[in-house]
mmCIF file with all atom_site columns, C-alpha atoms in Angstrom:
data_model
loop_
_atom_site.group_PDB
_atom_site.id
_atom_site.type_symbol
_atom_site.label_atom_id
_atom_site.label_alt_id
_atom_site.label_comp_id
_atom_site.label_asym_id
_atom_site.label_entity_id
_atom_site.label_seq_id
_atom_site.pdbx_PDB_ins_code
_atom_site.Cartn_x
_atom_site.Cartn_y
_atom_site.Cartn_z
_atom_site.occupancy
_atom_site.B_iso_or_equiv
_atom_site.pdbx_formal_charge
_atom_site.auth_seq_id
_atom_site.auth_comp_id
_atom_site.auth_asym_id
_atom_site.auth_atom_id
_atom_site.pdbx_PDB_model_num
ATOM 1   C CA . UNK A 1 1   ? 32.074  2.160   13.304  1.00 61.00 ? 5   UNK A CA 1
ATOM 2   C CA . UNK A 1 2   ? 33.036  3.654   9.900   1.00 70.00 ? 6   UNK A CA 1
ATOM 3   C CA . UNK A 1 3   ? 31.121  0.822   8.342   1.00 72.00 ? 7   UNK A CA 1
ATOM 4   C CA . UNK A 1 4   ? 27.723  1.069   10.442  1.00 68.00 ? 8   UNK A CA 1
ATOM 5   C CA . UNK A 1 5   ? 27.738  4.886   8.866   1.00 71.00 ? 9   UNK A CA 1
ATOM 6   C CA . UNK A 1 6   ? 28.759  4.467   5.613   1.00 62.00 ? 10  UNK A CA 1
ATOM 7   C CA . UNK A 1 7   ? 25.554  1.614   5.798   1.00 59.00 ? 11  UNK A CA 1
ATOM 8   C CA . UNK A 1 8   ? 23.496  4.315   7.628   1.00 56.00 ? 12  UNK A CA 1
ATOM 9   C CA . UNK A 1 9   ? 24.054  7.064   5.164   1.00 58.00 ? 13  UNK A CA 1
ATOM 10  C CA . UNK A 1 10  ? 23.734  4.458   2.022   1.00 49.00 ? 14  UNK A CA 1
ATOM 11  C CA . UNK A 1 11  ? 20.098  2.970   3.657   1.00 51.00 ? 15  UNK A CA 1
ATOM 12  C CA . UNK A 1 12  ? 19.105  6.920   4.032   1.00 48.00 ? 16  UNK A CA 1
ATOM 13  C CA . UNK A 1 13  ? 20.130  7.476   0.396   1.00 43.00 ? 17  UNK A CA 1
ATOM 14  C CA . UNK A 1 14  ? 17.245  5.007   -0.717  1.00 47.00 ? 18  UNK A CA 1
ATOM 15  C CA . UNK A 1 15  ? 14.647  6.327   1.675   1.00 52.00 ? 19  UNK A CA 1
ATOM 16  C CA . UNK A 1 16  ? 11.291  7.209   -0.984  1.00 59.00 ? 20  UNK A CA 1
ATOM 17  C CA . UNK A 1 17  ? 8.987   9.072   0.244   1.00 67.00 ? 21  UNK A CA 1
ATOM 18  C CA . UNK A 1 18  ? 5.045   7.744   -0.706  1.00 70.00 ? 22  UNK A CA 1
ATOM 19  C CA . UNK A 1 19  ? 5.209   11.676  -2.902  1.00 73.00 ? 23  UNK A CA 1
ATOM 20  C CA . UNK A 1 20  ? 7.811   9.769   -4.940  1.00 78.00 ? 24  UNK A CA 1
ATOM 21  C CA . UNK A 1 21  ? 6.409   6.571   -4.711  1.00 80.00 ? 25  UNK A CA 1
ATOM 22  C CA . UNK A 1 22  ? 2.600   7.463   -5.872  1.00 89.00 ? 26  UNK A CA 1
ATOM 23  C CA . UNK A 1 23  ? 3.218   10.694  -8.380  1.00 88.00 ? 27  UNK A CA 1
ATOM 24  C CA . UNK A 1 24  ? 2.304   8.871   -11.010 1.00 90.00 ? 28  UNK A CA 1
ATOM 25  C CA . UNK A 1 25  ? -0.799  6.940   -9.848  1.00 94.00 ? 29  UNK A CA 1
ATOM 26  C CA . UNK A 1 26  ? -4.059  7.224   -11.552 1.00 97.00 ? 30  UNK A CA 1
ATOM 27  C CA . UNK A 1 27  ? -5.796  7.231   -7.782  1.00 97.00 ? 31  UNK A CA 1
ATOM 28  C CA . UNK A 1 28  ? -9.752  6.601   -9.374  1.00 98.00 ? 32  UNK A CA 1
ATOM 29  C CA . UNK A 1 29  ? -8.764  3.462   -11.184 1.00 98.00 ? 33  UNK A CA 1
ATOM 30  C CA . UNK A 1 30  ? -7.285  2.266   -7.852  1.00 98.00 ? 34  UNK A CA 1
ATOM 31  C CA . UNK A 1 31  ? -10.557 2.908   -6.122  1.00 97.00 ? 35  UNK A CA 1
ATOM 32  C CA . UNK A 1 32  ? -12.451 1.060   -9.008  1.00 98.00 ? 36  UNK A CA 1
ATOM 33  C CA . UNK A 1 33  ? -10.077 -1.795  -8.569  1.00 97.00 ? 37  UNK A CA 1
ATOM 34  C CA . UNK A 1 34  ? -10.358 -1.437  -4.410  1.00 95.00 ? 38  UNK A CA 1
ATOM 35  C CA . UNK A 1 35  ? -14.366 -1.988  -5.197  1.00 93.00 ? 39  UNK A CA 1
ATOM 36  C CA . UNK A 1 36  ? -13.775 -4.627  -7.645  1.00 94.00 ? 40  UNK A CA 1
ATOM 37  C CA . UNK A 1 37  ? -11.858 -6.965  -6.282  1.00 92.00 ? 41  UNK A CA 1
ATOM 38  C CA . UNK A 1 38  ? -10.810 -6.134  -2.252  1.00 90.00 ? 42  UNK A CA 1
ATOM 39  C CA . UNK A 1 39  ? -14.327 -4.839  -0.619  1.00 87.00 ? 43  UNK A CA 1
ATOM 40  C CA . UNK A 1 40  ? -15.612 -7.974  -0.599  1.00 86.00 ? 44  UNK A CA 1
ATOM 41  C CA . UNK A 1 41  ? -13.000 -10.155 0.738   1.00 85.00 ? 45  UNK A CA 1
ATOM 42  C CA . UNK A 1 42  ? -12.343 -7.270  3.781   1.00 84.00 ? 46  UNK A CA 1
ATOM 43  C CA . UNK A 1 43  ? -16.003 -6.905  4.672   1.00 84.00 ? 47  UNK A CA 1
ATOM 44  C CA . UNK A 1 44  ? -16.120 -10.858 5.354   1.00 84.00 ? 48  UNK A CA 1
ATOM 45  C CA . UNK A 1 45  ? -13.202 -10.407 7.758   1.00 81.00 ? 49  UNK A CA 1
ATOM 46  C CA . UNK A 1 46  ? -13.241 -7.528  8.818   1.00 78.00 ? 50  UNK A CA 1
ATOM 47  C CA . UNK A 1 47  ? -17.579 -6.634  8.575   1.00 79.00 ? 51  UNK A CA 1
ATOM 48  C CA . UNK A 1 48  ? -18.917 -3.377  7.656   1.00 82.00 ? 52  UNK A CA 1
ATOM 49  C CA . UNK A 1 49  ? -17.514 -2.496  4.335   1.00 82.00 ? 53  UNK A CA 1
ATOM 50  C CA . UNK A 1 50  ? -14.319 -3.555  5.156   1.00 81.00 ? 54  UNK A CA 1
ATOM 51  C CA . UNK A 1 51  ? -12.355 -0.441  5.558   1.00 81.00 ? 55  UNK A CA 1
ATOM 52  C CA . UNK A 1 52  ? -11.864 -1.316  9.147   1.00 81.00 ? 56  UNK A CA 1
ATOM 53  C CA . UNK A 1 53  ? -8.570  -3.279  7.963   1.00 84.00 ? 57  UNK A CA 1
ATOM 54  C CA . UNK A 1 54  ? -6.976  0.001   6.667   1.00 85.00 ? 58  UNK A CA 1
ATOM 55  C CA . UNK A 1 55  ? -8.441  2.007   10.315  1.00 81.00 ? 59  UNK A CA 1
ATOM 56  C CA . UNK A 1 56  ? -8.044  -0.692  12.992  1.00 82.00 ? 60  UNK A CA 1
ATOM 57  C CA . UNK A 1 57  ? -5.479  0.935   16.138  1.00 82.00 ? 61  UNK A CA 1
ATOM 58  C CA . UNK A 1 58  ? -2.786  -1.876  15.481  1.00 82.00 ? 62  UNK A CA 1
ATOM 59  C CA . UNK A 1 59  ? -2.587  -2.306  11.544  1.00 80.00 ? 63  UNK A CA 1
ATOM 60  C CA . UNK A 1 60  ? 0.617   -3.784  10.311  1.00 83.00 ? 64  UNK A CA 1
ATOM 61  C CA . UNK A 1 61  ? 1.331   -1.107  7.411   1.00 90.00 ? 65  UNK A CA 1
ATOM 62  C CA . UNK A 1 62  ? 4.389   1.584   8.705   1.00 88.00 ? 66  UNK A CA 1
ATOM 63  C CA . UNK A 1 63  ? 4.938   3.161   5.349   1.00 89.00 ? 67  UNK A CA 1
ATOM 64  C CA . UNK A 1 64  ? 4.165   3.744   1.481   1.00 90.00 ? 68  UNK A CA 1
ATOM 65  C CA . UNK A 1 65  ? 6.510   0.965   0.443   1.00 89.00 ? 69  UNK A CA 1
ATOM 66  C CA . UNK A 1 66  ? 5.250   -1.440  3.471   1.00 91.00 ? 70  UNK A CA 1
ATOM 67  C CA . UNK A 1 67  ? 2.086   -1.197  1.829   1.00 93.00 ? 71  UNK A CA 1
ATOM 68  C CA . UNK A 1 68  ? 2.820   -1.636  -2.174  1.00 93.00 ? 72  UNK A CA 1
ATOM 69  C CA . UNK A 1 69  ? 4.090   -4.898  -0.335  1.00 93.00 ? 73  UNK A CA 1
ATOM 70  C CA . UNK A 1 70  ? 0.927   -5.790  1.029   1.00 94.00 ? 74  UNK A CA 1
ATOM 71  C CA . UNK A 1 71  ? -0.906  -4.617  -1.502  1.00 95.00 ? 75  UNK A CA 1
ATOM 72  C CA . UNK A 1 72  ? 0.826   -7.106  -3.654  1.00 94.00 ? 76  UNK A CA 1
ATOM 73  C CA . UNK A 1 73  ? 0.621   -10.160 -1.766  1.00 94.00 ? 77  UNK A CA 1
ATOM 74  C CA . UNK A 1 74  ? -3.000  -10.071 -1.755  1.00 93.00 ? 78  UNK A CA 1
ATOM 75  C CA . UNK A 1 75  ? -3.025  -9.657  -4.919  1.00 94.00 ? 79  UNK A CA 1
ATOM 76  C CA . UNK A 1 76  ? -0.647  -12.827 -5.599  1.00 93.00 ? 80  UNK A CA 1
ATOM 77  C CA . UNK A 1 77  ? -2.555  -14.738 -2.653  1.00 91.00 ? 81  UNK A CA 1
ATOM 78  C CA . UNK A 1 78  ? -6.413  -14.177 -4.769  1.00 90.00 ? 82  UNK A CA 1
ATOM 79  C CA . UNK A 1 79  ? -4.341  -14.751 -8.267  1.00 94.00 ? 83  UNK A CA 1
ATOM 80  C CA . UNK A 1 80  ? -6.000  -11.330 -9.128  1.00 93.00 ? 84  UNK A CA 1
ATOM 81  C CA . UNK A 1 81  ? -3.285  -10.523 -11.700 1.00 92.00 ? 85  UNK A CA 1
ATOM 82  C CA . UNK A 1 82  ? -3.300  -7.253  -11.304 1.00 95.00 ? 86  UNK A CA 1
ATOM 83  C CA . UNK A 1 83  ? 0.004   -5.257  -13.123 1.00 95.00 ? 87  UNK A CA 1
ATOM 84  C CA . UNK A 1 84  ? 2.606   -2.951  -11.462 1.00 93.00 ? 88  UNK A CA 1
ATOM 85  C CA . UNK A 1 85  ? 0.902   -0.229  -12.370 1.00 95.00 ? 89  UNK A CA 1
ATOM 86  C CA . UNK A 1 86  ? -2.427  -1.859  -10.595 1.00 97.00 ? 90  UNK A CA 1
ATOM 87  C CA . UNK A 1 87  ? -0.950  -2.465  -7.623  1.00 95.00 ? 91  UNK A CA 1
ATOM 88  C CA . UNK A 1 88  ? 0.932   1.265   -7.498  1.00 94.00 ? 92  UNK A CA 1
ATOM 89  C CA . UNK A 1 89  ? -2.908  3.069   -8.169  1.00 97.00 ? 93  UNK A CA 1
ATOM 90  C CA . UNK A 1 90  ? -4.421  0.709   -5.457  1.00 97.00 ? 94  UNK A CA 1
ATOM 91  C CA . UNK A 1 91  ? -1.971  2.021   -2.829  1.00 95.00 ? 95  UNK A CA 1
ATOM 92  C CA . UNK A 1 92  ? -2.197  5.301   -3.791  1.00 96.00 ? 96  UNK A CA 1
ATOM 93  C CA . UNK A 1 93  ? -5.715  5.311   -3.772  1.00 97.00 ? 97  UNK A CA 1
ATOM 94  C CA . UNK A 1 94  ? -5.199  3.503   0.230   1.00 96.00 ? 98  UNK A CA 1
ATOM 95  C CA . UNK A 1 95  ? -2.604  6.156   0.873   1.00 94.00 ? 99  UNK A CA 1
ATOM 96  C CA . UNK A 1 96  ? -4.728  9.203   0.131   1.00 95.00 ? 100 UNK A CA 1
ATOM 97  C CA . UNK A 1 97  ? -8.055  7.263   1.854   1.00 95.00 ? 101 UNK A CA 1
ATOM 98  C CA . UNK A 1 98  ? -6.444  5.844   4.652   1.00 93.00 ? 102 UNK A CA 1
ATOM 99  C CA . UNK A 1 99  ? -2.885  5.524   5.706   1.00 93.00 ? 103 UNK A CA 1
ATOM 100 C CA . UNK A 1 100 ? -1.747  9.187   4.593   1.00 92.00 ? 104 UNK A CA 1
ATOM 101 C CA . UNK A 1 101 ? 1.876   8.139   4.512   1.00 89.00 ? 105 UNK A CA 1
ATOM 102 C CA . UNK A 1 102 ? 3.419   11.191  3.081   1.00 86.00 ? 106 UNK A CA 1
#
């Protein structure tokens, strides 16, 4: 028991909020690289404009670091090449559009 909590408390202790995780972001260059390089591949799945994929009722992002994640494998799945920094203003940008994770 002692050792579930002491887990507990240190897997609470690393708990970032998407505040934290985005405070930094520069949240138009993540739009310009949203237009650039993911509109296109969404709207042929997805139709429209593609934004459906970030609005659909059963989306598999739960949180701000759930979707750096997924942010990043498409990025390594299209060999965009995108930096850190890239992939952080992209989610942000998401975040603040879509997903409001706070």
């Amino acid at each position: 028991m002692r050792l579930l909590t002491a887990l507990l408390i240190l897997l609470m202790s690393h708990i970032v909020t998407a505040n934290e995780l985005f405070k930094k972001a520069d949240v138009s260059r993540g739009k310009a690289l949203v237009e650039q390089n993911c509109i296109s591949c969404h709207a042929s799945s997805f139709g429209g404009n593609g934004s459906e994929i970030y609005t659909r009722e059963f989306r598999k992002i739960k949180s701000a670091s759930g979707l750096i994640t997924q942010v990043r494998n498409c990025s390594t799945m299209l060999d965009i090449k995108w930096f850190e920094e890239d992939e952080i203003n992209v989610a942000a940008y998401l975040n603040q559009s879509y997903y409001k994770f706070e």
